XYZ file of C-alpha atoms in Angstrom:
60
model
C -66.505 -27.678 -67.236
C -63.732 -25.330 -68.671
C -62.073 -23.130 -66.230
C -61.699 -20.222 -66.193
C -58.689 -18.590 -67.411
C -57.856 -15.561 -65.165
C -54.336 -14.455 -66.127
C -56.189 -11.054 -68.272
C -56.948 -9.680 -64.110
C -53.230 -10.815 -62.683
C -51.189 -7.945 -62.193
C -47.095 -7.525 -61.849
C -45.922 -7.868 -58.411
C -43.746 -4.651 -59.166
C -46.107 -2.866 -60.315
C -48.440 -2.619 -57.180
C -47.216 -0.389 -54.254
C -47.030 -2.617 -51.116
C -46.381 0.248 -48.794
C -50.297 2.189 -50.143
C -52.010 -1.035 -49.876
C -50.461 -1.638 -45.586
C -51.559 1.756 -45.403
C -54.422 1.701 -46.739
C -54.931 -1.883 -45.142
C -54.637 -0.636 -41.225
C -56.603 2.316 -42.098
C -59.533 -0.066 -42.784
C -58.713 -1.828 -40.311
C -58.515 0.982 -37.055
C -61.637 2.664 -38.716
C -63.702 -1.496 -38.568
C -62.913 -1.367 -34.808
C -63.816 2.417 -34.167
C -66.755 1.059 -35.491
C -66.457 -2.035 -33.369
C -66.355 -0.193 -29.768
C -68.890 2.207 -31.204
C -71.493 -1.099 -31.496
C -70.854 -2.024 -28.821
C -71.122 0.609 -26.577
C -74.535 1.593 -28.610
C -75.893 -1.318 -27.848
C -74.724 -1.333 -24.152
C -76.782 2.052 -23.054
C -79.930 0.337 -24.826
C -78.931 -2.990 -23.045
C -78.581 -0.605 -19.773
C -82.187 1.273 -21.123
C -83.741 -1.076 -20.822
C -83.138 -2.539 -17.764
C -83.570 0.854 -15.969
C -87.486 1.153 -18.130
C -88.794 -2.516 -17.058
C -86.896 -2.069 -13.516
C -88.649 0.805 -13.018
C -92.483 -0.616 -14.566
C -91.685 -3.530 -12.024
C -91.801 -1.177 -8.938
C -95.179 1.056 -9.885
């Protein structure tokens, strides 16, 4: 089996703007953290509503 030649996809390190790349990575991590926080809050509220509904059904 022949190895693929990936050298055509390589870029010169000087051609890549590391500052912009780092800023975009930080922005992506902040966005990901925000989405995880929102999802956690939604699941917590869903669990609380299910627990209160279950307690209400047990009382009747």
